[in-house]
mmCIF file of N, CA and C in Angstrom:
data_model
loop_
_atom_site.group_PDB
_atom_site.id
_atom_site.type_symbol
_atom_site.label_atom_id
_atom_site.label_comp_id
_atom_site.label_asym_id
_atom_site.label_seq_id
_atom_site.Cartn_x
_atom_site.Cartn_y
_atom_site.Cartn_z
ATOM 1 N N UNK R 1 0.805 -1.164 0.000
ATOM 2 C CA UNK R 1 0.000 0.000 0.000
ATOM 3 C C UNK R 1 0.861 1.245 0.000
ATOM 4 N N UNK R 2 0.803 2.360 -0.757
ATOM 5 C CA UNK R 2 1.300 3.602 -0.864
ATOM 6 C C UNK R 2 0.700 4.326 -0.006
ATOM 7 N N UNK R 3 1.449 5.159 -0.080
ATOM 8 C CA UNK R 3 1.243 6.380 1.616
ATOM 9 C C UNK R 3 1.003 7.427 0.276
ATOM 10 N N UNK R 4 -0.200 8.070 0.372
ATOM 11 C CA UNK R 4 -0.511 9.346 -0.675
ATOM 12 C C UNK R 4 -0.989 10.938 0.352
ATOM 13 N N UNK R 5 -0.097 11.607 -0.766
ATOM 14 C CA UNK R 5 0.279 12.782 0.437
ATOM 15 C C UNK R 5 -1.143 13.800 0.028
ATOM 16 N N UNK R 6 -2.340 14.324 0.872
ATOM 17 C CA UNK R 6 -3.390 14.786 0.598
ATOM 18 C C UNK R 6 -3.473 16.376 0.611
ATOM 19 N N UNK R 7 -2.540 16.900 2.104
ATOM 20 C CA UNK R 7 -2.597 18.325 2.190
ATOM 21 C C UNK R 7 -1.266 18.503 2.800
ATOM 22 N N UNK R 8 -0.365 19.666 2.105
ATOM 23 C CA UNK R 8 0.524 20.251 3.092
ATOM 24 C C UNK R 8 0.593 21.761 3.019
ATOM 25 N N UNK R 9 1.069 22.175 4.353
ATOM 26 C CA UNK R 9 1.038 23.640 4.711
ATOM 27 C C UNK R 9 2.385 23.725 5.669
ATOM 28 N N UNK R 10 3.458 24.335 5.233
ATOM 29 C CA UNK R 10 4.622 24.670 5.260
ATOM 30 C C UNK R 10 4.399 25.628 6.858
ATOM 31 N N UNK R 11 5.090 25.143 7.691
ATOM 32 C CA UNK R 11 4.894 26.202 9.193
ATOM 33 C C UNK R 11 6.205 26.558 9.290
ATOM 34 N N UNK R 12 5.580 28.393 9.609
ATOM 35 C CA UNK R 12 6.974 29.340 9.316
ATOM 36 C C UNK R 12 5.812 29.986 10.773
ATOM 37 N N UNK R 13 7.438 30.219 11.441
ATOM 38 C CA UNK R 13 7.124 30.632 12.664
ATOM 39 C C UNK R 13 8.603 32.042 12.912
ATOM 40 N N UNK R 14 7.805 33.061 13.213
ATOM 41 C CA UNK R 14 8.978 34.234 12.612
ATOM 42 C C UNK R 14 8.852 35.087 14.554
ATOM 43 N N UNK R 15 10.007 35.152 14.986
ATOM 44 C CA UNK R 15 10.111 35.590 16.682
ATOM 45 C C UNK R 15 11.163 37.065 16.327
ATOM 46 N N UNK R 16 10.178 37.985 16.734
ATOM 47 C CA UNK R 16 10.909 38.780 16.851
ATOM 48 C C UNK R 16 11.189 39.792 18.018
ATOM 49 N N UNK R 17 12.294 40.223 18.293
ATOM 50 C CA UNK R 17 12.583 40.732 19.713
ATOM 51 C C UNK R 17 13.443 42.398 19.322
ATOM 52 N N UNK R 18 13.701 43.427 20.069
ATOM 53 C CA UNK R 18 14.501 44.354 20.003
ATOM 54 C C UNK R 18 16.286 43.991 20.388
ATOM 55 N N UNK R 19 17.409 44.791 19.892
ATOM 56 C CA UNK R 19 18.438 44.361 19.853
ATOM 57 C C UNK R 19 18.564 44.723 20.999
ATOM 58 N N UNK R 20 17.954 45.069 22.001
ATOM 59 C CA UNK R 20 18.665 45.794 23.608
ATOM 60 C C UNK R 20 17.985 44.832 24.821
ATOM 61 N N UNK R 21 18.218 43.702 24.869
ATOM 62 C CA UNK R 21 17.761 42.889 25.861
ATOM 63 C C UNK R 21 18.798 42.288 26.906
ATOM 64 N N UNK R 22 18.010 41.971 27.619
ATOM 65 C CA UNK R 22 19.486 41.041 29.109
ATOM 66 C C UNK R 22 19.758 40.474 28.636
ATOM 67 N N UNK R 23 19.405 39.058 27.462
ATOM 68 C CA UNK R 23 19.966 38.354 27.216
ATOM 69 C C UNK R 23 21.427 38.952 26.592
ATOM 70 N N UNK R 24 20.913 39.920 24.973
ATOM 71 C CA UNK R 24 22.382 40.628 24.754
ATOM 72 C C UNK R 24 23.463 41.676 25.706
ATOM 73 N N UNK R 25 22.891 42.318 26.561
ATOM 74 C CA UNK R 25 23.800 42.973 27.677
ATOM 75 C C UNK R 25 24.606 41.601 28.053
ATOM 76 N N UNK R 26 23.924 40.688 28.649
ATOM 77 C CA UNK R 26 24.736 39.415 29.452
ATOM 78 C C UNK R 26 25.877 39.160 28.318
ATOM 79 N N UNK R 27 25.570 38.902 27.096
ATOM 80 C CA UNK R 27 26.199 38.080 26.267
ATOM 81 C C UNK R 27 27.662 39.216 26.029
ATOM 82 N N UNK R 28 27.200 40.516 26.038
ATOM 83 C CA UNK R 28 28.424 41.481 25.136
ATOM 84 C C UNK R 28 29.216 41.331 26.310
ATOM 85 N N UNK R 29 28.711 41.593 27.657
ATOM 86 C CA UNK R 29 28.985 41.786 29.115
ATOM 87 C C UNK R 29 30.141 40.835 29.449
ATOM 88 N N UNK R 30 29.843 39.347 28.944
ATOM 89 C CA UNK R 30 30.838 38.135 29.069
ATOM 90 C C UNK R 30 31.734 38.264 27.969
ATOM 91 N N UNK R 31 31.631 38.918 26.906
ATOM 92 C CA UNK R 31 32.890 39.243 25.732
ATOM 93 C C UNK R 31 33.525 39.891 26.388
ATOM 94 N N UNK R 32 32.966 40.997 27.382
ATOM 95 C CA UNK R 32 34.208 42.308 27.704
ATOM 96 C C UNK R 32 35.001 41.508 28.830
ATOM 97 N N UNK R 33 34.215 40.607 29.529
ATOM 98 C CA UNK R 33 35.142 40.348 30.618
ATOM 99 C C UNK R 33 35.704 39.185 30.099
ATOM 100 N N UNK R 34 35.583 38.710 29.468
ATOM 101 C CA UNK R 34 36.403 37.146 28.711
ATOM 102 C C UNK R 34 38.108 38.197 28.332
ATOM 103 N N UNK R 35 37.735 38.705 27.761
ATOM 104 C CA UNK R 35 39.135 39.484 26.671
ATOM 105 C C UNK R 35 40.059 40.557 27.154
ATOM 106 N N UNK R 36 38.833 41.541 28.090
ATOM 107 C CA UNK R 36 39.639 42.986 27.981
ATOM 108 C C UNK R 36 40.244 43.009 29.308
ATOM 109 N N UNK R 37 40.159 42.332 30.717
ATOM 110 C CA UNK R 37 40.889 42.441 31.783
ATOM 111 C C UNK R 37 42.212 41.678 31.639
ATOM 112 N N UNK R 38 42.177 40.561 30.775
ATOM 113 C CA UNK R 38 43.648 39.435 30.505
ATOM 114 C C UNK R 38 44.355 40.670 29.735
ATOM 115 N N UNK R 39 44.084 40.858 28.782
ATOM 116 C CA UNK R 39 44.911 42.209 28.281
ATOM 117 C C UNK R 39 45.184 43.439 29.025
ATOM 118 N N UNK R 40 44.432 44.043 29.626
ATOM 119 C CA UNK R 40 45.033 44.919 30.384
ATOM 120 C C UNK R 40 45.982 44.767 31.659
ATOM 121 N N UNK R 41 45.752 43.471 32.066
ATOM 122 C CA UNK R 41 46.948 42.834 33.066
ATOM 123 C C UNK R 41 48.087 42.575 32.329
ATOM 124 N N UNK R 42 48.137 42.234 30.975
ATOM 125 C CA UNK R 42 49.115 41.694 30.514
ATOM 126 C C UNK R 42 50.005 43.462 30.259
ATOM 127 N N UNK R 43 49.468 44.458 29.859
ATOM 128 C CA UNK R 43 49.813 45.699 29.665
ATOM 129 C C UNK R 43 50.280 46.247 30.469
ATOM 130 N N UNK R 44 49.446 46.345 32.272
ATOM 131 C CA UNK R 44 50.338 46.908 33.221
ATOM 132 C C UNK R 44 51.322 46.159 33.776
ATOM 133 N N UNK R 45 51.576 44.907 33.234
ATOM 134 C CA UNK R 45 52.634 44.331 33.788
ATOM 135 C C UNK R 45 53.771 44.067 33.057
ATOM 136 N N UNK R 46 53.970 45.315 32.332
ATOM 137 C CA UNK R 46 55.329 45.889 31.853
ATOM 138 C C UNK R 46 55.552 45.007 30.261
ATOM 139 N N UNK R 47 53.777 44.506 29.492
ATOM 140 C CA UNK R 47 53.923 44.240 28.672
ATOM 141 C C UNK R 47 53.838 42.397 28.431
ATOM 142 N N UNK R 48 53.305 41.521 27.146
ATOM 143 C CA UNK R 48 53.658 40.033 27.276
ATOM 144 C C UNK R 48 55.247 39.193 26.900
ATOM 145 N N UNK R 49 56.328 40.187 26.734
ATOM 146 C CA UNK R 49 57.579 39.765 26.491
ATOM 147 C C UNK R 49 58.219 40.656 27.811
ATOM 148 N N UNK R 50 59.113 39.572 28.527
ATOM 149 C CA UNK R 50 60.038 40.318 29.632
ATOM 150 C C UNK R 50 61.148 41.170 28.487
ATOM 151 N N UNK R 51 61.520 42.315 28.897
ATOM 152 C CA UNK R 51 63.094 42.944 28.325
ATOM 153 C C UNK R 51 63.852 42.805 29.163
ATOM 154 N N UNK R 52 63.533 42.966 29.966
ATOM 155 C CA UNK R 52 65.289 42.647 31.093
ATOM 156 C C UNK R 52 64.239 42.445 32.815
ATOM 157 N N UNK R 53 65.363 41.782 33.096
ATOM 158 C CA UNK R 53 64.927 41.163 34.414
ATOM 159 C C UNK R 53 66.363 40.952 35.292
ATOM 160 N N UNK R 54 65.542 41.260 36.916
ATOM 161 C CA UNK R 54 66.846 41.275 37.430
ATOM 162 C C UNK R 54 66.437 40.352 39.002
ATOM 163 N N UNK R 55 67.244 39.758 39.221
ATOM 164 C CA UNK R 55 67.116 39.041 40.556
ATOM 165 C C UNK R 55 68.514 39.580 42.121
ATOM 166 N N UNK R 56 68.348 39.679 43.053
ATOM 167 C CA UNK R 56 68.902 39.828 44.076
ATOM 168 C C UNK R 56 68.793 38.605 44.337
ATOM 169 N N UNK R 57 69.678 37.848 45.663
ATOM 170 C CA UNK R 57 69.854 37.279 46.098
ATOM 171 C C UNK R 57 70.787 37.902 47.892
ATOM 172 N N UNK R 58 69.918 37.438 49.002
ATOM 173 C CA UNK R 58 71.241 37.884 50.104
ATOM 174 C C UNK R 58 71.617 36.901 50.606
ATOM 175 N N UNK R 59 72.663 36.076 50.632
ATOM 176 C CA UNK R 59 73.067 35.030 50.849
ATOM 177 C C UNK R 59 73.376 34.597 52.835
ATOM 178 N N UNK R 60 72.800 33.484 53.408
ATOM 179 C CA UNK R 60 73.373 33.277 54.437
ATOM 180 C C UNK R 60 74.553 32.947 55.050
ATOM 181 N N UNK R 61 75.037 34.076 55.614
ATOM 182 C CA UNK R 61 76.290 33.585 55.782
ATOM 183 C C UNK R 61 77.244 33.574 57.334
ATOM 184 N N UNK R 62 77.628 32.250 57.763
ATOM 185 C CA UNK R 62 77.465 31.922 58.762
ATOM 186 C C UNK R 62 79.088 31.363 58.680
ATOM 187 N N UNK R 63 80.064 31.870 60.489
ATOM 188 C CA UNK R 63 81.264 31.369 59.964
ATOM 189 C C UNK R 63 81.603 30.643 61.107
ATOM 190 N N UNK R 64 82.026 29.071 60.619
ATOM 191 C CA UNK R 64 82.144 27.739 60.703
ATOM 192 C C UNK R 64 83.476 27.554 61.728
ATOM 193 N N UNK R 65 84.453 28.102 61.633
ATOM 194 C CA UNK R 65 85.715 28.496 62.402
ATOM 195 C C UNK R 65 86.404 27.410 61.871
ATOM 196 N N UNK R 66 86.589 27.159 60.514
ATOM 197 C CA UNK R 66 87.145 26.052 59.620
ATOM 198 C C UNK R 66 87.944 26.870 58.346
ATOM 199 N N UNK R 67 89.070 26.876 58.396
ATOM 200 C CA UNK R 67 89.826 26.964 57.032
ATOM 201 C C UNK R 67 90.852 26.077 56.541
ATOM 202 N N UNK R 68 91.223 26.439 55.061
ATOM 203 C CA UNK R 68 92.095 25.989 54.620
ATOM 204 C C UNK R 68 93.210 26.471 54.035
ATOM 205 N N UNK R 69 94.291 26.412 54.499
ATOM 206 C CA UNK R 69 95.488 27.604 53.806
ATOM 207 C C UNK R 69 96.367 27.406 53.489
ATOM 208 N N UNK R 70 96.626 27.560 51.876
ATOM 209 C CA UNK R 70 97.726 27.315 51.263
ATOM 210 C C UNK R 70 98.511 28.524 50.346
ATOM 211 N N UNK R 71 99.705 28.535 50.885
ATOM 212 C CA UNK R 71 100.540 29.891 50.350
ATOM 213 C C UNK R 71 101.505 29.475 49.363
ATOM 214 N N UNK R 72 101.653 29.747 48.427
ATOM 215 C CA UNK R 72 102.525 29.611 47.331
ATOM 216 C C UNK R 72 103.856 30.266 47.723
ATOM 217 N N UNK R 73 105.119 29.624 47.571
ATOM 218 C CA UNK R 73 106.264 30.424 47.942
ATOM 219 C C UNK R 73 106.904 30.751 47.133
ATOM 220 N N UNK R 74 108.402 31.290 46.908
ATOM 221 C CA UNK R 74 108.849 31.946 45.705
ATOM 222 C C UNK R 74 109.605 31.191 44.486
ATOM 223 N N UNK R 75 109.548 29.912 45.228
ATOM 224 C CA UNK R 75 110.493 28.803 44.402
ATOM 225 C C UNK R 75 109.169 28.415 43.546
ATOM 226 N N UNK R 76 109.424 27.986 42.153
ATOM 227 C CA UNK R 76 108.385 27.534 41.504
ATOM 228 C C UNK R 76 107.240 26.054 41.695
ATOM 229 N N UNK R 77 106.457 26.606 41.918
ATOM 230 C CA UNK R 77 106.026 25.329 42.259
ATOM 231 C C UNK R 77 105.683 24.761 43.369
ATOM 232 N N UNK R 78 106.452 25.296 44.365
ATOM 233 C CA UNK R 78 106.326 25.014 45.840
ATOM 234 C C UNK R 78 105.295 25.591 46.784
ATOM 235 N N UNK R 79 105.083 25.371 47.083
ATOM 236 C CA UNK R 79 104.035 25.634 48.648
ATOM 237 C C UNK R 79 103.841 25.048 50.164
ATOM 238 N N UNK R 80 103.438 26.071 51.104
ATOM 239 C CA UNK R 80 102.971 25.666 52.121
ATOM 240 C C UNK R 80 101.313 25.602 52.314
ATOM 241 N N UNK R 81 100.898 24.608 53.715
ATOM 242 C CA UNK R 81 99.876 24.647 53.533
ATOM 243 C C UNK R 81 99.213 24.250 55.537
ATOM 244 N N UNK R 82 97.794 24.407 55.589
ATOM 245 C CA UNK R 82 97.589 24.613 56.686
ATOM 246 C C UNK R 82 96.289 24.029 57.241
ATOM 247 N N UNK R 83 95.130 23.464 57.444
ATOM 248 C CA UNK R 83 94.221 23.560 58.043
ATOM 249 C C UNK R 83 93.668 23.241 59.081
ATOM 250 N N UNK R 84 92.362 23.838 59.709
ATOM 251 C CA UNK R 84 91.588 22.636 60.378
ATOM 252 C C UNK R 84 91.182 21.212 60.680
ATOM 253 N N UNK R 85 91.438 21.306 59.156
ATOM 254 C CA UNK R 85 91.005 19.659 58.726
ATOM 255 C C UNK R 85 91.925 19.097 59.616
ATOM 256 N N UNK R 86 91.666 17.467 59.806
ATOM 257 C CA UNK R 86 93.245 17.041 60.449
ATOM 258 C C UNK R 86 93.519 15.884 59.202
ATOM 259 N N UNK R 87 92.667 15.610 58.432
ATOM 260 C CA UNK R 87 92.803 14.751 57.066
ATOM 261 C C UNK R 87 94.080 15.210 56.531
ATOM 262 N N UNK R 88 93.293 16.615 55.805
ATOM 263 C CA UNK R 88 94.206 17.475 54.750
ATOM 264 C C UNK R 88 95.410 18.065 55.440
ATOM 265 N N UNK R 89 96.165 18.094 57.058
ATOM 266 C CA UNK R 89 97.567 18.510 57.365
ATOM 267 C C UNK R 89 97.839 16.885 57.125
ATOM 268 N N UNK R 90 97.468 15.578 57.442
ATOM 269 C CA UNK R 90 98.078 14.740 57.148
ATOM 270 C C UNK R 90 98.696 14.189 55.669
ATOM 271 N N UNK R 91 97.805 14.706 54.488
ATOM 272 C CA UNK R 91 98.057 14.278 53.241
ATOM 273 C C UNK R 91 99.014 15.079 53.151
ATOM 274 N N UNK R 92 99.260 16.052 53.618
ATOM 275 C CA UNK R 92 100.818 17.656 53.375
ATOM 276 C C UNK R 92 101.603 17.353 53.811
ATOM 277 N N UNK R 93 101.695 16.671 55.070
ATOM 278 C CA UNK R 93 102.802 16.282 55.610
ATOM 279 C C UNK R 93 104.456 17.245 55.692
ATOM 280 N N UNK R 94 105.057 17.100 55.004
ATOM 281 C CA UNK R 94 106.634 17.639 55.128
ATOM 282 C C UNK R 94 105.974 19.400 54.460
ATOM 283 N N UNK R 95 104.827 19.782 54.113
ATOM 284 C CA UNK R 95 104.636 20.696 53.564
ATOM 285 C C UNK R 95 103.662 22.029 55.216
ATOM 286 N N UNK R 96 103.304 21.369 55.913
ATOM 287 C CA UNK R 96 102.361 21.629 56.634
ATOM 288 C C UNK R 96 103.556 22.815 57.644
ATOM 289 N N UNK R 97 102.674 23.868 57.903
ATOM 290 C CA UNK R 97 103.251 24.663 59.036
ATOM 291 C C UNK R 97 101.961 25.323 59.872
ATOM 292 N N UNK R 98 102.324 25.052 60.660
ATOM 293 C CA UNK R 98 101.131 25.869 61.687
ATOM 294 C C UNK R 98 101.226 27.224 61.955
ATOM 295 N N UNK R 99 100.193 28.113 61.409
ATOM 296 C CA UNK R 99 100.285 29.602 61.808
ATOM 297 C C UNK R 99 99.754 29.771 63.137
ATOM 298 N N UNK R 100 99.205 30.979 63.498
ATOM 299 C CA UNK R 100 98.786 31.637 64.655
ATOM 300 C C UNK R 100 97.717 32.374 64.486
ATOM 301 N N UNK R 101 96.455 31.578 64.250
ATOM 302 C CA UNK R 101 95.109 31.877 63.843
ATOM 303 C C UNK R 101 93.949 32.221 65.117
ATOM 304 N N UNK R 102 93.656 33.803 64.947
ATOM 305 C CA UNK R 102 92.884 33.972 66.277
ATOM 306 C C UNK R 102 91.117 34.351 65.619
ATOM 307 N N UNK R 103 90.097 33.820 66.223
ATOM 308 C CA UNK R 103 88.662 34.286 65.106
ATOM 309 C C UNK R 103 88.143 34.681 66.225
ATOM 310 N N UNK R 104 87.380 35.525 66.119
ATOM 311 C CA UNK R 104 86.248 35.564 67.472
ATOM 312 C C UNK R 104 84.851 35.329 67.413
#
């Protein structure tokens, strides 16, 4: 059996509204804040490429009452030498002299 088509009437349904509604305030409202505050942060903050940058550092510095001292003498090559350590006066051996070291 065929399906036979008897009446048609095309439905056109036409909505019309003014361009100044909440819905469009909301919508432009979320463009301005989507775009224009990331850019203007990016602007007062001296721009989106650094040009020069600078870092400090103040270092802690704390003294241990530990040295190591080695003096070069006038013969080539030669030296004396000195420390806290008691390792490093043993590896010096015939080289080692004890100064007169006062720290407070």
């Amino acid at each position: 059996m065929a399906v036979v088509e008897i009446y048609s009437h095309p439905v056109l349904h036409r909505y019309k509204t003014s361009i100044c509604t909440k819905a469009t305030i909301f919508v432009f409202a979320c463009f301005l804040l989507t775009f224009i505050p990331p850019l203007l942060v990016a602007y007062r903050s001296q721009g989106f490429w650094l040009r020069e940058a600078t870092y400090r550092e103040q270092p802690d510095v704390s003294f241990k009452h530990e040295i190591l001292l080695v003096v070069q003498t006038s013969q080539t090559g030669d030296y004396l030498a000195w420390s806290t350590y008691q390792n490093f006066n043993q590896l010096q051996q015939g080289r080692v002299r004890v100064p007169l070291v006062k720290s407070r």
